[in-house]
mmCIF file of C-alpha atoms in Angstrom:
data_model
loop_
_atom_site.group_PDB
_atom_site.id
_atom_site.type_symbol
_atom_site.label_atom_id
_atom_site.label_comp_id
_atom_site.label_asym_id
_atom_site.label_seq_id
_atom_site.Cartn_x
_atom_site.Cartn_y
_atom_site.Cartn_z
ATOM 1 C CA GLU A 65 -25.934 -0.235 3.813
ATOM 2 C CA THR A 66 -25.690 2.220 0.953
ATOM 3 C CA ALA A 67 -23.124 1.627 -1.719
ATOM 4 C CA VAL A 68 -22.484 0.433 -5.248
ATOM 5 C CA PHE A 69 -22.801 -3.307 -5.630
ATOM 6 C CA GLN A 70 -21.269 -5.154 -8.533
ATOM 7 C CA THR A 71 -21.539 -8.831 -9.427
ATOM 8 C CA PRO A 72 -19.781 -11.051 -10.173
ATOM 9 C CA ASN A 73 -16.369 -10.238 -8.700
ATOM 10 C CA TYR A 74 -14.606 -12.482 -11.187
ATOM 11 C CA HIS A 75 -15.663 -14.254 -14.338
ATOM 12 C CA VAL A 76 -13.752 -16.613 -16.604
ATOM 13 C CA THR A 77 -15.255 -17.529 -19.938
ATOM 14 C CA GLN A 78 -14.361 -18.613 -23.430
ATOM 15 C CA VAL A 79 -14.246 -16.639 -26.635
ATOM 16 C CA GLY A 80 -17.659 -16.270 -28.203
ATOM 17 C CA ASN A 81 -19.684 -16.619 -25.025
ATOM 18 C CA GLU A 82 -22.076 -13.995 -23.697
ATOM 19 C CA VAL A 83 -21.561 -12.447 -20.277
ATOM 20 C CA SER A 84 -23.567 -10.046 -18.155
ATOM 21 C CA PHE A 85 -22.398 -7.896 -15.286
ATOM 22 C CA ASN A 86 -24.796 -6.394 -12.810
ATOM 23 C CA CYS A 87 -24.536 -3.123 -10.968
ATOM 24 C CA LYS A 88 -26.865 -1.644 -8.405
ATOM 25 C CA GLN A 89 -26.484 1.509 -6.346
ATOM 26 C CA THR A 90 -28.424 2.247 -3.190
ATOM 27 C CA LEU A 91 -27.140 5.803 -2.826
ATOM 28 C CA GLY A 92 -30.057 7.464 -4.566
ATOM 29 C CA HIS A 93 -27.758 8.764 -7.302
ATOM 30 C CA ASP A 94 -29.025 9.867 -10.689
ATOM 31 C CA THR A 95 -26.032 8.917 -12.826
ATOM 32 C CA MET A 96 -24.301 5.583 -13.313
ATOM 33 C CA TYR A 97 -21.198 4.652 -15.290
ATOM 34 C CA TRP A 98 -19.289 1.712 -16.658
ATOM 35 C CA TYR A 99 -15.515 1.912 -16.971
ATOM 36 C CA LYS A 100 -13.010 -0.535 -18.381
ATOM 37 C CA GLN A 101 -9.487 -0.815 -17.029
ATOM 38 C CA ASP A 102 -7.136 -2.712 -19.298
ATOM 39 C CA SER A 103 -3.753 -4.285 -18.739
ATOM 40 C CA LYS A 104 -2.057 -0.910 -19.129
ATOM 41 C CA LYS A 105 -4.023 0.395 -16.144
ATOM 42 C CA LEU A 106 -5.806 2.973 -18.237
ATOM 43 C CA LEU A 107 -9.365 3.572 -17.075
ATOM 44 C CA LYS A 108 -11.743 4.377 -19.905
ATOM 45 C CA ILE A 109 -15.371 5.339 -19.686
ATOM 46 C CA MET A 110 -17.687 3.167 -21.738
ATOM 47 C CA PHE A 111 -21.183 4.381 -20.914
ATOM 48 C CA SER A 112 -23.010 6.646 -18.534
ATOM 49 C CA TYR A 113 -26.699 6.938 -17.820
ATOM 50 C CA ASN A 114 -28.614 9.698 -16.100
ATOM 51 C CA ASN A 115 -32.071 8.666 -14.873
ATOM 52 C CA LYS A 116 -32.135 5.721 -17.284
ATOM 53 C CA GLN A 117 -31.124 7.906 -20.226
ATOM 54 C CA LEU A 118 -27.873 7.285 -22.046
ATOM 55 C CA ILE A 119 -25.673 10.392 -21.840
ATOM 56 C CA VAL A 120 -22.203 9.121 -22.702
ATOM 57 C CA ASN A 121 -21.534 6.381 -25.189
ATOM 58 C CA GLU A 122 -17.880 6.161 -26.007
ATOM 59 C CA THR A 123 -16.635 4.242 -28.987
ATOM 60 C CA VAL A 124 -16.898 0.651 -27.885
ATOM 61 C CA PRO A 125 -17.522 -2.471 -29.964
ATOM 62 C CA ARG A 126 -21.174 -3.161 -30.709
ATOM 63 C CA ARG A 127 -21.035 -6.377 -28.732
ATOM 64 C CA PHE A 128 -21.123 -4.222 -25.585
ATOM 65 C CA SER A 129 -24.585 -3.085 -24.544
ATOM 66 C CA PRO A 130 -25.686 -1.348 -21.344
ATOM 67 C CA GLN A 131 -29.060 -2.088 -19.840
ATOM 68 C CA SER A 132 -30.824 0.199 -17.383
ATOM 69 C CA SER A 133 -34.149 -0.791 -15.869
ATOM 70 C CA ASP A 134 -34.220 2.141 -13.472
ATOM 71 C CA LYS A 135 -31.789 4.742 -12.222
ATOM 72 C CA ALA A 136 -30.471 2.413 -9.523
ATOM 73 C CA HIS A 137 -29.416 -0.321 -11.933
ATOM 74 C CA LEU A 138 -27.026 -0.356 -14.854
ATOM 75 C CA ASN A 139 -26.023 -3.728 -16.216
ATOM 76 C CA LEU A 140 -23.492 -4.459 -18.915
ATOM 77 C CA ARG A 141 -23.867 -7.240 -21.433
ATOM 78 C CA ILE A 142 -21.136 -8.443 -23.746
ATOM 79 C CA LYS A 143 -22.250 -10.642 -26.622
ATOM 80 C CA SER A 144 -19.631 -12.951 -28.029
ATOM 81 C CA VAL A 145 -16.628 -11.934 -25.922
ATOM 82 C CA GLU A 146 -13.193 -11.517 -27.479
ATOM 83 C CA PRO A 147 -9.773 -11.992 -25.848
ATOM 84 C CA GLU A 148 -9.229 -8.229 -25.759
ATOM 85 C CA ASP A 149 -12.287 -7.911 -23.514
ATOM 86 C CA SER A 150 -10.248 -9.335 -20.644
ATOM 87 C CA ALA A 151 -10.093 -6.465 -18.168
ATOM 88 C CA VAL A 152 -11.478 -5.089 -14.960
ATOM 89 C CA TYR A 153 -14.903 -3.520 -15.391
ATOM 90 C CA LEU A 154 -15.903 -0.910 -12.863
ATOM 91 C CA CYS A 155 -19.358 0.435 -12.162
ATOM 92 C CA ALA A 156 -19.774 3.809 -10.503
ATOM 93 C CA SER A 157 -22.445 6.311 -9.633
ATOM 94 C CA SER A 158 -22.673 10.019 -8.893
ATOM 95 C CA PHE A 159 -25.305 12.305 -7.470
ATOM 96 C CA GLY A 160 -25.716 14.812 -10.287
ATOM 97 C CA THR A 161 -25.524 14.678 -14.035
ATOM 98 C CA GLY A 162 -21.901 13.653 -14.381
ATOM 99 C CA GLY A 163 -20.054 16.950 -14.138
ATOM 100 C CA ALA A 164 -16.363 17.257 -13.433
ATOM 101 C CA ALA A 165 -16.933 18.357 -9.832
ATOM 102 C CA GLU A 166 -18.985 15.315 -8.883
ATOM 103 C CA THR A 167 -17.351 12.558 -6.972
ATOM 104 C CA LEU A 168 -17.803 8.976 -8.034
ATOM 105 C CA TYR A 169 -18.706 6.020 -5.895
ATOM 106 C CA PHE A 170 -17.227 2.839 -7.275
ATOM 107 C CA GLY A 171 -18.243 -0.761 -7.054
ATOM 108 C CA SER A 172 -15.678 -3.426 -6.269
ATOM 109 C CA GLY A 173 -15.105 -4.266 -9.911
ATOM 110 C CA THR A 174 -15.533 -7.350 -12.071
ATOM 111 C CA ARG A 175 -12.417 -9.007 -13.409
ATOM 112 C CA LEU A 176 -13.178 -10.715 -16.708
ATOM 113 C CA THR A 177 -10.819 -13.275 -18.193
ATOM 114 C CA VAL A 178 -11.505 -14.515 -21.690
ATOM 115 C CA LEU A 179 -9.719 -17.720 -22.604
ATOM 116 C CA GLY B 11 -13.982 0.393 7.213
ATOM 117 C CA ASP B 12 -12.774 1.765 3.921
ATOM 118 C CA GLN B 13 -9.432 0.499 2.713
ATOM 119 C CA VAL B 14 -8.664 3.798 1.011
ATOM 120 C CA GLU B 15 -9.221 7.061 2.867
ATOM 121 C CA GLN B 16 -8.797 10.115 0.699
ATOM 122 C CA SER B 17 -8.513 13.679 1.963
ATOM 123 C CA PRO B 18 -9.536 16.377 1.734
ATOM 124 C CA SER B 19 -12.943 15.787 0.213
ATOM 125 C CA ALA B 20 -12.963 19.326 -1.161
ATOM 126 C CA LEU B 21 -10.206 21.836 -1.854
ATOM 127 C CA SER B 22 -10.247 25.443 -3.033
ATOM 128 C CA LEU B 23 -7.080 27.035 -4.413
ATOM 129 C CA HIS B 24 -6.185 30.363 -5.937
ATOM 130 C CA GLU B 25 -4.358 30.311 -9.218
ATOM 131 C CA GLY B 26 -0.640 29.963 -8.724
ATOM 132 C CA THR B 27 -0.834 28.290 -5.338
ATOM 133 C CA GLY B 28 -0.422 24.631 -4.502
ATOM 134 C CA SER B 29 -1.526 21.921 -2.162
ATOM 135 C CA ALA B 30 -1.464 18.197 -1.600
ATOM 136 C CA LEU B 31 -4.036 15.445 -1.708
ATOM 137 C CA ARG B 32 -3.502 12.350 0.354
ATOM 138 C CA CYS B 33 -4.701 8.771 0.473
ATOM 139 C CA ASN B 34 -4.141 6.611 3.505
ATOM 140 C CA PHE B 35 -4.504 2.870 3.272
ATOM 141 C CA THR B 36 -5.630 0.492 5.973
ATOM 142 C CA THR B 37 -3.805 -2.414 4.388
ATOM 143 C CA THR B 38 -0.652 -2.950 2.387
ATOM 144 C CA MET B 39 -1.049 -1.839 -1.199
ATOM 145 C CA ARG B 40 1.286 -2.800 -3.998
ATOM 146 C CA ALA B 41 0.471 0.094 -6.332
ATOM 147 C CA VAL B 42 -1.532 3.264 -6.517
ATOM 148 C CA GLN B 43 -2.996 5.332 -9.309
ATOM 149 C CA TRP B 44 -4.216 8.892 -9.434
ATOM 150 C CA PHE B 45 -6.951 10.062 -11.794
ATOM 151 C CA ARG B 46 -8.730 13.287 -12.648
ATOM 152 C CA LYS B 47 -12.351 13.196 -13.732
ATOM 153 C CA ASN B 48 -13.521 15.511 -16.464
ATOM 154 C CA SER B 49 -16.970 16.739 -17.371
ATOM 155 C CA ARG B 50 -17.792 13.672 -19.495
ATOM 156 C CA GLY B 51 -17.006 11.318 -16.675
ATOM 157 C CA SER B 52 -13.719 10.283 -18.262
ATOM 158 C CA LEU B 53 -10.988 9.439 -15.798
ATOM 159 C CA ILE B 54 -7.653 10.744 -16.962
ATOM 160 C CA ASN B 55 -4.783 8.660 -15.721
ATOM 161 C CA LEU B 56 -2.255 10.933 -13.994
ATOM 162 C CA PHE B 57 0.150 8.520 -12.316
ATOM 163 C CA TYR B 58 0.687 4.855 -11.657
ATOM 164 C CA LEU B 59 3.224 4.088 -8.949
ATOM 165 C CA ALA B 60 4.475 0.879 -7.419
ATOM 166 C CA SER B 61 6.919 2.833 -5.234
ATOM 167 C CA GLY B 62 8.762 6.123 -4.906
ATOM 168 C CA THR B 63 7.786 9.325 -6.638
ATOM 169 C CA LYS B 64 6.868 10.494 -10.104
ATOM 170 C CA GLU B 65 6.596 13.969 -11.478
ATOM 171 C CA ASN B 66 4.803 15.296 -14.510
ATOM 172 C CA GLY B 67 4.729 19.025 -15.052
ATOM 173 C CA ARG B 68 3.079 20.683 -12.077
ATOM 174 C CA LEU B 69 1.996 17.392 -10.573
ATOM 175 C CA LYS B 70 4.040 15.134 -8.365
ATOM 176 C CA SER B 71 3.001 11.923 -6.687
ATOM 177 C CA ALA B 72 4.556 9.776 -4.010
ATOM 178 C CA PHE B 73 3.721 6.304 -2.754
ATOM 179 C CA ASP B 74 5.001 4.638 0.384
ATOM 180 C CA SER B 75 3.694 1.101 0.672
ATOM 181 C CA LYS B 76 5.255 0.501 4.067
ATOM 182 C CA GLU B 77 3.801 3.674 5.595
ATOM 183 C CA ARG B 78 0.543 3.054 3.731
ATOM 184 C CA TYR B 79 -0.051 6.354 2.016
ATOM 185 C CA SER B 80 0.181 8.189 -1.255
ATOM 186 C CA THR B 81 0.155 11.877 -2.040
ATOM 187 C CA LEU B 82 -0.541 14.024 -5.070
ATOM 188 C CA HIS B 83 1.023 17.477 -5.019
ATOM 189 C CA ILE B 84 -0.230 20.229 -7.276
ATOM 190 C CA ARG B 85 1.887 23.350 -7.668
ATOM 191 C CA ASP B 86 1.148 26.580 -9.502
ATOM 192 C CA ALA B 87 -2.506 25.577 -9.831
ATOM 193 C CA GLN B 88 -4.300 26.636 -12.999
ATOM 194 C CA LEU B 89 -8.011 27.006 -13.689
ATOM 195 C CA GLU B 90 -7.994 23.892 -15.863
ATOM 196 C CA ASP B 91 -6.819 21.809 -12.892
ATOM 197 C CA SER B 92 -10.323 22.046 -11.438
ATOM 198 C CA GLY B 93 -12.065 18.720 -11.239
ATOM 199 C CA THR B 94 -12.392 15.684 -9.054
ATOM 200 C CA TYR B 95 -9.281 13.684 -8.254
ATOM 201 C CA PHE B 96 -9.273 10.051 -7.229
ATOM 202 C CA CYS B 97 -6.692 7.694 -5.930
ATOM 203 C CA ALA B 98 -7.106 3.991 -6.533
ATOM 204 C CA ALA B 99 -4.980 1.375 -4.848
ATOM 205 C CA GLU B 100 -4.242 -2.239 -5.618
ATOM 206 C CA ALA B 101 -3.966 -4.546 -2.619
ATOM 207 C CA ALA B 102 -0.872 -6.712 -2.307
ATOM 208 C CA GLY B 103 -1.529 -10.266 -3.382
ATOM 209 C CA GLY B 104 -4.391 -11.587 -5.471
ATOM 210 C CA ASN B 105 -5.708 -10.386 -8.777
ATOM 211 C CA TYR B 106 -5.690 -6.717 -9.509
ATOM 212 C CA LYS B 107 -8.881 -4.799 -8.809
ATOM 213 C CA PRO B 108 -8.529 -1.188 -7.746
ATOM 214 C CA THR B 109 -10.135 0.221 -4.623
ATOM 215 C CA PHE B 110 -10.980 3.872 -5.003
ATOM 216 C CA GLY B 111 -10.893 6.725 -2.552
ATOM 217 C CA LYS B 112 -13.961 8.954 -2.247
ATOM 218 C CA GLY B 113 -12.410 11.684 -4.345
ATOM 219 C CA THR B 114 -11.267 15.272 -3.828
ATOM 220 C CA SER B 115 -13.222 18.011 -5.548
ATOM 221 C CA LEU B 116 -10.730 20.737 -6.481
ATOM 222 C CA VAL B 117 -11.792 24.220 -7.508
ATOM 223 C CA VAL B 118 -9.153 26.665 -8.684
ATOM 224 C CA HIS B 119 -10.162 30.329 -8.483
ATOM 225 C CA PRO B 120 -8.706 33.249 -10.444
#
């Protein structure tokens, strides 16, 4: 089966803890993304990587760090989570270099709740 | 199978014309969103609907939970409308996590 796999589906943690989300795509795509969807339903790009190289790094707190071991994996680590980090985090991939015409394949999302 | 089936996968329009994108759902959804992706990978939120229709400029969206579909109508297409459009639906019940359609790649020609 080829798709974008995200784990965990849900995670509940306390302020100050560290969390890691994993994302793997088996589609052979070159570009991977992390998005954050907040309580207002706005979907914002956080990072994108093309062949392990960072190409988009939006303004996010420094406690967020992407980790790419190869082009099929893009993990997201959050050091010392804050309450405002509670959101749905979505991983996606695309075939090319991230242009507007490229479709995205999304993972199932990780819902983070910070208590 | 996929919970969200988006069509068409690709669409070509001449400036000034219009068309509709559609998402069919295989289960009951409580809300739907429509996005447009730009060249940086950003997803611009176009609409969020829990029911009925919404209109914003040349775009209009409808959502019918009972009939399990949503549409996005574009009229008087402009060159800057080109991009990839996604619908994302939220299943009824449970915590919110959106399920995305496969996207529609729209190209508007002069």
